[in-house]
mmCIF file of C-alpha atoms in Angstrom:
data_model
loop_
_atom_site.group_PDB
_atom_site.id
_atom_site.type_symbol
_atom_site.label_atom_id
_atom_site.label_comp_id
_atom_site.label_asym_id
_atom_site.label_seq_id
_atom_site.Cartn_x
_atom_site.Cartn_y
_atom_site.Cartn_z
ATOM 1 C CA MET A 1 -19.753 22.124 -43.576
ATOM 2 C CA ALA A 2 -20.500 24.501 -46.439
ATOM 3 C CA LEU A 3 -16.865 24.232 -47.554
ATOM 4 C CA ILE A 4 -16.812 20.452 -47.526
ATOM 5 C CA MET A 5 -20.154 20.416 -49.294
ATOM 6 C CA LEU A 6 -18.676 22.792 -52.079
ATOM 7 C CA ILE A 7 -15.539 20.505 -52.441
ATOM 8 C CA LEU A 8 -17.800 17.318 -52.922
ATOM 9 C CA MET A 9 -20.086 19.018 -55.194
ATOM 10 C CA ASN A 10 -17.373 20.418 -57.459
ATOM 11 C CA LEU A 11 -15.726 16.968 -57.544
ATOM 12 C CA ALA A 12 -18.963 15.427 -58.353
ATOM 13 C CA VAL A 13 -19.621 17.950 -61.208
ATOM 14 C CA MET A 14 -16.162 17.697 -62.494
ATOM 15 C CA ALA A 15 -16.322 13.942 -62.646
ATOM 16 C CA SER A 16 -19.660 14.157 -64.441
ATOM 17 C CA LEU A 17 -18.225 16.569 -67.098
ATOM 18 C CA TYR A 18 -15.181 14.572 -67.730
ATOM 19 C CA ILE A 19 -17.380 11.418 -68.060
ATOM 20 C CA PHE A 20 -19.726 13.501 -70.555
ATOM 21 C CA ILE A 21 -16.756 14.535 -72.552
ATOM 22 C CA PHE A 22 -15.256 11.024 -72.577
ATOM 23 C CA ILE A 23 -18.643 9.741 -73.959
ATOM 24 C CA LEU A 24 -18.727 12.099 -76.729
ATOM 25 C CA GLY A 25 -15.175 11.266 -77.850
ATOM 26 C CA ALA A 26 -15.424 7.388 -77.355
ATOM 27 C CA PHE A 27 -18.794 6.797 -78.720
ATOM 28 C CA PHE A 28 -19.726 9.700 -81.087
ATOM 29 C CA GLY A 29 -16.282 10.672 -82.338
ATOM 30 C CA ILE A 30 -16.714 14.216 -81.022
ATOM 31 C CA HIS A 31 -13.472 15.598 -79.731
ATOM 32 C CA LEU A 32 -13.638 18.770 -77.978
ATOM 33 C CA ASP A 33 -10.684 21.220 -77.933
ATOM 34 C CA PRO A 34 -9.342 21.452 -74.281
ATOM 35 C CA LYS A 35 -8.699 24.979 -74.441
ATOM 36 C CA THR A 36 -12.039 25.901 -75.728
ATOM 37 C CA THR A 37 -13.670 23.547 -73.052
ATOM 38 C CA SER A 38 -11.713 25.199 -70.279
ATOM 39 C CA GLY A 39 -12.308 28.777 -71.348
ATOM 40 C CA LEU A 40 -16.134 27.872 -71.570
ATOM 41 C CA PHE A 41 -16.085 26.186 -68.127
ATOM 42 C CA MET A 42 -14.396 29.072 -66.664
ATOM 43 C CA MET A 43 -16.938 31.349 -68.182
ATOM 44 C CA ALA A 44 -19.743 29.252 -67.030
ATOM 45 C CA ALA A 45 -18.118 29.363 -63.442
ATOM 46 C CA VAL A 46 -18.100 33.069 -63.517
ATOM 47 C CA PHE A 47 -21.573 33.518 -64.590
ATOM 48 C CA GLY A 48 -23.231 30.519 -62.495
ATOM 49 C CA PHE A 49 -21.519 31.467 -59.224
ATOM 50 C CA GLY A 50 -21.494 35.284 -60.010
ATOM 51 C CA GLY A 51 -25.358 35.384 -60.310
ATOM 52 C CA ALA A 52 -25.711 33.103 -57.128
ATOM 53 C CA PHE A 53 -23.401 35.257 -54.822
ATOM 54 C CA ILE A 54 -24.804 38.581 -56.204
ATOM 55 C CA SER A 55 -28.265 37.365 -54.997
ATOM 56 C CA LEU A 56 -26.983 36.334 -51.740
ATOM 57 C CA LEU A 57 -25.215 39.509 -51.009
ATOM 58 C CA MET A 58 -28.325 41.359 -51.869
ATOM 59 C CA SER A 59 -30.586 39.178 -49.951
ATOM 60 C CA LYS A 60 -31.403 41.141 -46.954
ATOM 61 C CA TRP A 61 -31.819 44.324 -49.031
ATOM 62 C CA MET A 62 -34.390 42.486 -51.310
ATOM 63 C CA ALA A 63 -36.045 40.887 -48.364
ATOM 64 C CA LYS A 64 -36.734 44.179 -46.616
ATOM 65 C CA ARG A 65 -37.920 45.848 -49.937
ATOM 66 C CA SER A 66 -40.016 43.275 -51.385
ATOM 67 C CA MET A 67 -41.741 42.104 -48.185
ATOM 68 C CA GLY A 68 -41.830 45.620 -46.505
ATOM 69 C CA VAL A 69 -39.931 44.572 -43.633
ATOM 70 C CA GLU A 70 -39.950 46.956 -40.597
ATOM 71 C CA ILE A 71 -36.914 46.666 -38.669
ATOM 72 C CA ILE A 72 -37.079 46.886 -34.837
ATOM 73 C CA ASP A 73 -34.229 49.134 -33.688
ATOM 74 C CA THR A 74 -36.097 50.367 -30.560
ATOM 75 C CA PRO A 75 -39.006 48.427 -29.266
ATOM 76 C CA GLN A 76 -42.494 50.381 -29.479
ATOM 77 C CA ASN A 77 -44.492 47.810 -27.552
ATOM 78 C CA GLU A 78 -44.189 44.619 -25.212
ATOM 79 C CA ALA A 79 -44.757 42.398 -28.316
ATOM 80 C CA GLU A 80 -41.638 43.767 -30.058
ATOM 81 C CA GLU A 81 -39.611 43.893 -26.885
ATOM 82 C CA TRP A 82 -40.575 40.080 -26.238
ATOM 83 C CA LEU A 83 -39.607 39.554 -29.851
ATOM 84 C CA LEU A 84 -36.188 40.894 -29.581
ATOM 85 C CA SER A 85 -35.475 39.341 -26.150
ATOM 86 C CA THR A 86 -36.558 36.054 -27.506
ATOM 87 C CA ILE A 87 -34.209 36.040 -30.555
ATOM 88 C CA ALA A 88 -31.363 37.357 -28.403
ATOM 89 C CA LYS A 89 -31.720 34.420 -25.899
ATOM 90 C CA LEU A 90 -31.762 32.072 -28.899
ATOM 91 C CA SER A 91 -28.791 33.702 -30.546
ATOM 92 C CA ALA A 92 -26.780 33.382 -27.500
ATOM 93 C CA LYS A 93 -27.780 29.678 -27.059
ATOM 94 C CA ALA A 94 -26.675 29.091 -30.671
ATOM 95 C CA GLY A 95 -23.509 30.921 -30.287
ATOM 96 C CA LEU A 96 -24.559 33.321 -33.037
ATOM 97 C CA LYS A 97 -24.261 37.394 -33.355
ATOM 98 C CA MET A 98 -27.870 38.965 -32.830
ATOM 99 C CA PRO A 99 -29.507 39.277 -36.305
ATOM 100 C CA GLU A 100 -31.591 42.016 -37.313
ATOM 101 C CA VAL A 101 -35.254 41.664 -36.507
ATOM 102 C CA GLY A 102 -38.253 42.778 -38.420
ATOM 103 C CA ILE A 103 -41.864 42.549 -38.953
ATOM 104 C CA PHE A 104 -44.047 42.336 -41.982
ATOM 105 C CA ASP A 105 -47.637 42.601 -42.745
ATOM 106 C CA GLY A 106 -48.762 39.332 -44.125
ATOM 107 C CA PRO A 107 -50.327 35.773 -43.510
ATOM 108 C CA PRO A 108 -48.531 33.504 -40.944
ATOM 109 C CA ASN A 109 -44.996 33.163 -42.112
ATOM 110 C CA ALA A 110 -41.375 33.893 -41.070
ATOM 111 C CA PHE A 111 -38.004 33.779 -42.972
ATOM 112 C CA ALA A 112 -34.348 34.353 -42.337
ATOM 113 C CA THR A 113 -31.739 35.514 -44.729
ATOM 114 C CA GLY A 114 -28.442 37.283 -45.049
ATOM 115 C CA TRP A 115 -25.052 36.609 -46.598
ATOM 116 C CA ASN A 116 -23.366 35.197 -43.501
ATOM 117 C CA ARG A 117 -24.221 34.036 -40.051
ATOM 118 C CA ASN A 118 -23.251 37.087 -38.443
ATOM 119 C CA ASP A 119 -25.045 39.472 -40.888
ATOM 120 C CA ALA A 120 -28.511 37.930 -40.917
ATOM 121 C CA LEU A 121 -32.091 38.906 -40.745
ATOM 122 C CA VAL A 122 -35.081 37.201 -39.053
ATOM 123 C CA ALA A 123 -38.531 38.660 -40.018
ATOM 124 C CA VAL A 124 -41.922 37.400 -38.868
ATOM 125 C CA SER A 125 -45.396 38.436 -40.154
ATOM 126 C CA THR A 126 -48.220 40.047 -38.314
ATOM 127 C CA GLY A 127 -50.290 37.093 -39.210
ATOM 128 C CA LEU A 128 -48.050 34.745 -37.221
ATOM 129 C CA LEU A 129 -47.705 36.897 -34.175
ATOM 130 C CA GLU A 130 -51.658 37.149 -34.283
ATOM 131 C CA ILE A 131 -52.546 33.537 -34.280
ATOM 132 C CA MET A 132 -49.654 31.764 -32.301
ATOM 133 C CA ASP A 133 -48.788 31.817 -28.807
ATOM 134 C CA PRO A 134 -45.389 32.684 -27.212
ATOM 135 C CA LYS A 135 -44.140 29.158 -27.165
ATOM 136 C CA GLU A 136 -45.165 28.444 -30.743
ATOM 137 C CA ILE A 137 -43.502 31.653 -31.974
ATOM 138 C CA GLU A 138 -40.398 30.791 -30.090
ATOM 139 C CA GLY A 139 -40.351 27.525 -31.969
ATOM 140 C CA VAL A 140 -40.826 29.129 -35.022
ATOM 141 C CA LEU A 141 -37.983 31.564 -34.338
ATOM 142 C CA ALA A 142 -35.812 28.754 -33.309
ATOM 143 C CA HIS A 143 -36.177 27.116 -36.777
ATOM 144 C CA GLU A 144 -35.208 30.356 -38.324
ATOM 145 C CA MET A 145 -32.062 30.669 -36.006
ATOM 146 C CA SER A 146 -31.146 27.134 -36.889
ATOM 147 C CA HIS A 147 -31.176 27.928 -40.641
ATOM 148 C CA ILE A 148 -28.559 30.679 -39.867
ATOM 149 C CA LYS A 149 -26.603 28.574 -37.480
ATOM 150 C CA ASN A 150 -26.586 25.648 -40.064
ATOM 151 C CA GLY A 151 -25.257 28.216 -43.011
ATOM 152 C CA ASP A 152 -28.096 27.206 -45.065
ATOM 153 C CA MET A 153 -27.849 30.584 -46.856
ATOM 154 C CA ILE A 154 -24.318 30.296 -48.065
ATOM 155 C CA THR A 155 -24.759 26.540 -48.644
ATOM 156 C CA MET A 156 -27.716 26.831 -50.972
ATOM 157 C CA THR A 157 -25.615 29.726 -52.718
ATOM 158 C CA LEU A 158 -22.742 27.560 -53.301
ATOM 159 C CA MET A 159 -24.984 24.694 -54.612
ATOM 160 C CA GLN A 160 -26.883 27.200 -56.822
ATOM 161 C CA GLY A 161 -23.520 28.359 -58.280
ATOM 162 C CA VAL A 162 -22.264 24.639 -58.973
ATOM 163 C CA LEU A 163 -25.645 23.715 -60.584
ATOM 164 C CA ASN A 164 -25.735 27.056 -62.660
ATOM 165 C CA THR A 165 -22.197 26.381 -64.002
ATOM 166 C CA PHE A 166 -23.126 22.862 -64.886
ATOM 167 C CA VAL A 167 -26.414 24.052 -66.876
ATOM 168 C CA ILE A 168 -24.484 26.716 -68.625
ATOM 169 C CA PHE A 169 -21.360 24.557 -69.718
ATOM 170 C CA ILE A 170 -23.436 21.331 -70.758
ATOM 171 C CA SER A 171 -25.981 23.516 -72.703
ATOM 172 C CA ARG A 172 -23.200 25.313 -74.656
ATOM 173 C CA ILE A 173 -21.440 22.166 -75.602
ATOM 174 C CA ILE A 174 -24.514 20.439 -76.877
ATOM 175 C CA ALA A 175 -25.691 23.643 -78.650
ATOM 176 C CA ASP A 176 -22.281 23.760 -80.315
ATOM 177 C CA ILE A 177 -22.590 20.185 -81.389
ATOM 178 C CA ILE A 178 -26.165 20.233 -82.814
ATOM 179 C CA SER A 179 -26.348 23.860 -84.207
ATOM 180 C CA PRO A 180 -26.005 24.095 -88.076
ATOM 181 C CA LYS A 181 -22.476 24.698 -89.360
ATOM 182 C CA ASN A 182 -21.108 26.749 -92.223
ATOM 183 C CA GLU A 183 -18.633 25.520 -94.758
ATOM 184 C CA GLU A 184 -15.691 26.596 -92.244
ATOM 185 C CA GLY A 185 -17.147 24.282 -89.615
ATOM 186 C CA GLU A 186 -18.293 27.109 -87.394
ATOM 187 C CA SER A 187 -21.622 27.086 -85.719
ATOM 188 C CA ASN A 188 -24.441 29.560 -86.708
ATOM 189 C CA PRO A 189 -24.308 32.038 -83.938
ATOM 190 C CA PHE A 190 -28.055 32.706 -84.044
ATOM 191 C CA ALA A 191 -28.942 29.101 -83.825
ATOM 192 C CA TYR A 192 -26.188 28.371 -81.243
ATOM 193 C CA MET A 193 -27.690 30.877 -78.877
ATOM 194 C CA ALA A 194 -31.322 29.980 -79.447
ATOM 195 C CA ILE A 195 -30.508 26.362 -78.903
ATOM 196 C CA SER A 196 -28.219 27.134 -75.725
ATOM 197 C CA PHE A 197 -31.177 29.220 -74.362
ATOM 198 C CA VAL A 198 -33.794 26.430 -74.796
ATOM 199 C CA LEU A 199 -31.261 23.752 -73.186
ATOM 200 C CA GLU A 200 -30.480 25.889 -70.261
ATOM 201 C CA MET A 201 -34.209 26.422 -69.631
ATOM 202 C CA VAL A 202 -34.590 22.628 -69.695
ATOM 203 C CA PHE A 203 -31.675 21.653 -67.674
ATOM 204 C CA SER A 204 -32.505 24.409 -65.265
ATOM 205 C CA LEU A 205 -35.849 22.456 -64.407
ATOM 206 C CA PHE A 206 -33.664 19.636 -63.455
ATOM 207 C CA SER A 207 -31.112 21.728 -61.439
ATOM 208 C CA THR A 208 -34.096 23.391 -59.701
ATOM 209 C CA ALA A 209 -35.701 20.229 -58.846
ATOM 210 C CA LEU A 210 -32.332 19.046 -57.140
ATOM 211 C CA LEU A 211 -31.899 22.194 -55.200
ATOM 212 C CA MET A 212 -35.476 21.995 -54.160
ATOM 213 C CA TRP A 213 -34.896 18.624 -52.835
ATOM 214 C CA PHE A 214 -31.694 19.962 -50.909
ATOM 215 C CA SER A 215 -34.098 22.724 -49.587
ATOM 216 C CA ARG A 216 -36.511 20.289 -48.225
ATOM 217 C CA TYR A 217 -33.575 18.288 -46.403
ATOM 218 C CA ARG A 218 -32.453 21.506 -44.837
ATOM 219 C CA GLU A 219 -35.894 22.075 -43.438
ATOM 220 C CA PHE A 220 -35.812 18.813 -41.686
ATOM 221 C CA LYS A 221 -32.420 19.945 -40.282
ATOM 222 C CA ALA A 222 -33.797 23.184 -39.133
ATOM 223 C CA ASP A 223 -36.720 21.504 -37.429
ATOM 224 C CA GLU A 224 -34.099 19.349 -35.549
ATOM 225 C CA GLY A 225 -32.133 22.689 -34.692
ATOM 226 C CA ALA A 226 -35.372 24.113 -33.269
ATOM 227 C CA VAL A 227 -36.029 21.222 -30.986
ATOM 228 C CA LYS A 228 -32.476 21.484 -29.497
ATOM 229 C CA LEU A 229 -32.811 25.260 -29.256
ATOM 230 C CA SER A 230 -36.166 25.449 -27.591
ATOM 231 C CA GLY A 231 -37.684 22.019 -27.327
ATOM 232 C CA PRO A 232 -40.033 20.135 -29.308
ATOM 233 C CA GLU A 233 -43.507 21.597 -28.320
ATOM 234 C CA GLY A 234 -43.150 25.034 -29.796
ATOM 235 C CA ILE A 235 -41.984 24.125 -33.500
ATOM 236 C CA TYR A 236 -44.389 20.963 -33.355
ATOM 237 C CA TYR A 237 -47.592 22.825 -32.255
ATOM 238 C CA ALA A 238 -46.692 25.759 -34.680
ATOM 239 C CA LEU A 239 -46.377 23.562 -37.767
ATOM 240 C CA ALA A 240 -49.443 21.550 -36.580
ATOM 241 C CA LYS A 241 -51.427 25.119 -36.430
ATOM 242 C CA LEU A 242 -49.979 26.213 -39.994
ATOM 243 C CA GLY A 243 -51.214 22.806 -41.070
ATOM 244 C CA GLN A 244 -54.773 23.696 -40.435
ATOM 245 C CA ILE A 245 -54.688 27.023 -42.426
ATOM 246 C CA PRO A 246 -55.506 26.688 -46.210
ATOM 247 C CA LYS A 247 -52.577 26.937 -48.429
ATOM 248 C CA GLU A 248 -53.841 30.034 -50.347
ATOM 249 C CA GLU A 249 -54.107 31.988 -46.913
ATOM 250 C CA LEU A 250 -50.219 31.141 -46.201
ATOM 251 C CA ALA A 251 -48.977 32.636 -49.557
ATOM 252 C CA LEU A 252 -46.166 34.814 -49.513
ATOM 253 C CA PRO A 253 -46.281 38.171 -51.755
ATOM 254 C CA GLU A 254 -45.588 37.373 -55.546
ATOM 255 C CA GLY A 255 -42.070 38.403 -55.236
ATOM 256 C CA MET A 256 -41.408 35.815 -52.488
ATOM 257 C CA LYS A 257 -43.438 32.820 -53.655
ATOM 258 C CA ALA A 258 -42.059 29.444 -53.946
ATOM 259 C CA PHE A 259 -43.092 27.237 -56.755
ATOM 260 C CA GLY A 260 -46.687 26.848 -56.763
ATOM 261 C CA ILE A 261 -47.164 23.862 -59.242
ATOM 262 C CA VAL A 262 -49.837 21.369 -58.435
ATOM 263 C CA GLY A 263 -49.813 17.716 -58.394
ATOM 264 C CA PHE A 264 -46.535 15.765 -58.882
ATOM 265 C CA LEU A 265 -44.649 19.006 -59.680
ATOM 266 C CA GLU A 266 -45.873 20.701 -56.692
ATOM 267 C CA THR A 267 -44.020 17.983 -54.660
ATOM 268 C CA LEU A 268 -40.990 18.049 -56.806
ATOM 269 C CA PHE A 269 -40.449 21.627 -56.946
ATOM 270 C CA ALA A 270 -41.409 22.487 -53.400
ATOM 271 C CA SER A 271 -38.846 24.304 -51.003
ATOM 272 C CA HIS A 272 -40.590 22.793 -47.940
ATOM 273 C CA PRO A 273 -41.564 19.246 -47.053
ATOM 274 C CA PRO A 274 -45.214 18.455 -46.480
ATOM 275 C CA ILE A 275 -46.156 19.613 -42.831
ATOM 276 C CA GLN A 276 -47.316 16.146 -41.911
ATOM 277 C CA GLN A 277 -43.713 14.717 -42.743
ATOM 278 C CA ARG A 278 -42.246 17.466 -40.487
ATOM 279 C CA LEU A 279 -44.563 16.675 -37.769
ATOM 280 C CA LYS A 280 -43.848 13.035 -38.022
ATOM 281 C CA HIS A 281 -40.014 13.808 -38.179
ATOM 282 C CA ILE A 282 -40.325 15.650 -34.838
ATOM 283 C CA GLU A 283 -42.206 12.909 -33.280
ATOM 284 C CA GLU A 284 -39.501 10.556 -34.223
ATOM 285 C CA ILE A 285 -36.676 12.648 -32.693
ATOM 286 C CA ALA A 286 -38.514 14.158 -29.738
ATOM 287 C CA GLN A 287 -41.091 11.354 -28.836
ATOM 288 C CA ILE A 288 -43.818 13.865 -28.945
ATOM 289 C CA ARG A 289 -47.530 13.119 -29.487
#
């Protein structure tokens, strides 16, 4: 699925780029040198995908460090033993290799990360373990295991890489067109870089909005996966309980916060759909009330 999505996204991006270049030539008389354009595209792809994949490869290490995750190697109490056995059960049911399991201090939350499905980490907060019953916790764990099974980590990285490439490529082309030229027709390097930087920031807002839209879509899919792995009640009542907690009490530490913009931008840049929408979706697929 991730490979198919990458191919489709690349085709869409390439088509958009060719249309963009055609419009420049047909309507504005601006003809770009194919060699320069190809070289620029290759550079943009290296930087765009390179940054995304480096982040993916470092994701487990960064999560452990920034969140203070303590990996459970040998259970020290019944709660940790239950946590390991529950994730082992869900892993077997999902056909996945047992991920690393960890606990971090913080408000009710959980996450999954890792560069592939067989080298993942699932971590839950002490706050979540304190306020939820075993069935609800299992529902949350099933949701995180579904992220791993669906390959969301690699898929999001591929999408980020394509969007990064698009942003860098288009920004540099536009910057070259509008930046001041000398007598030889060469762009002023300082103006070119400044304009490129500003354009990349602007286009990054649009690419981030698109990426977050896809993130919200994958959350619905992970909820569906949780229903299949552990039944609808656990994830449903876990979400309902989280919905009763003020947002500020659910905030992750600074390094792991999602976008916190209020009003319209809060919805546009949110990585997760509103809890009420997720509850309604579960009701529709599982006939639960």
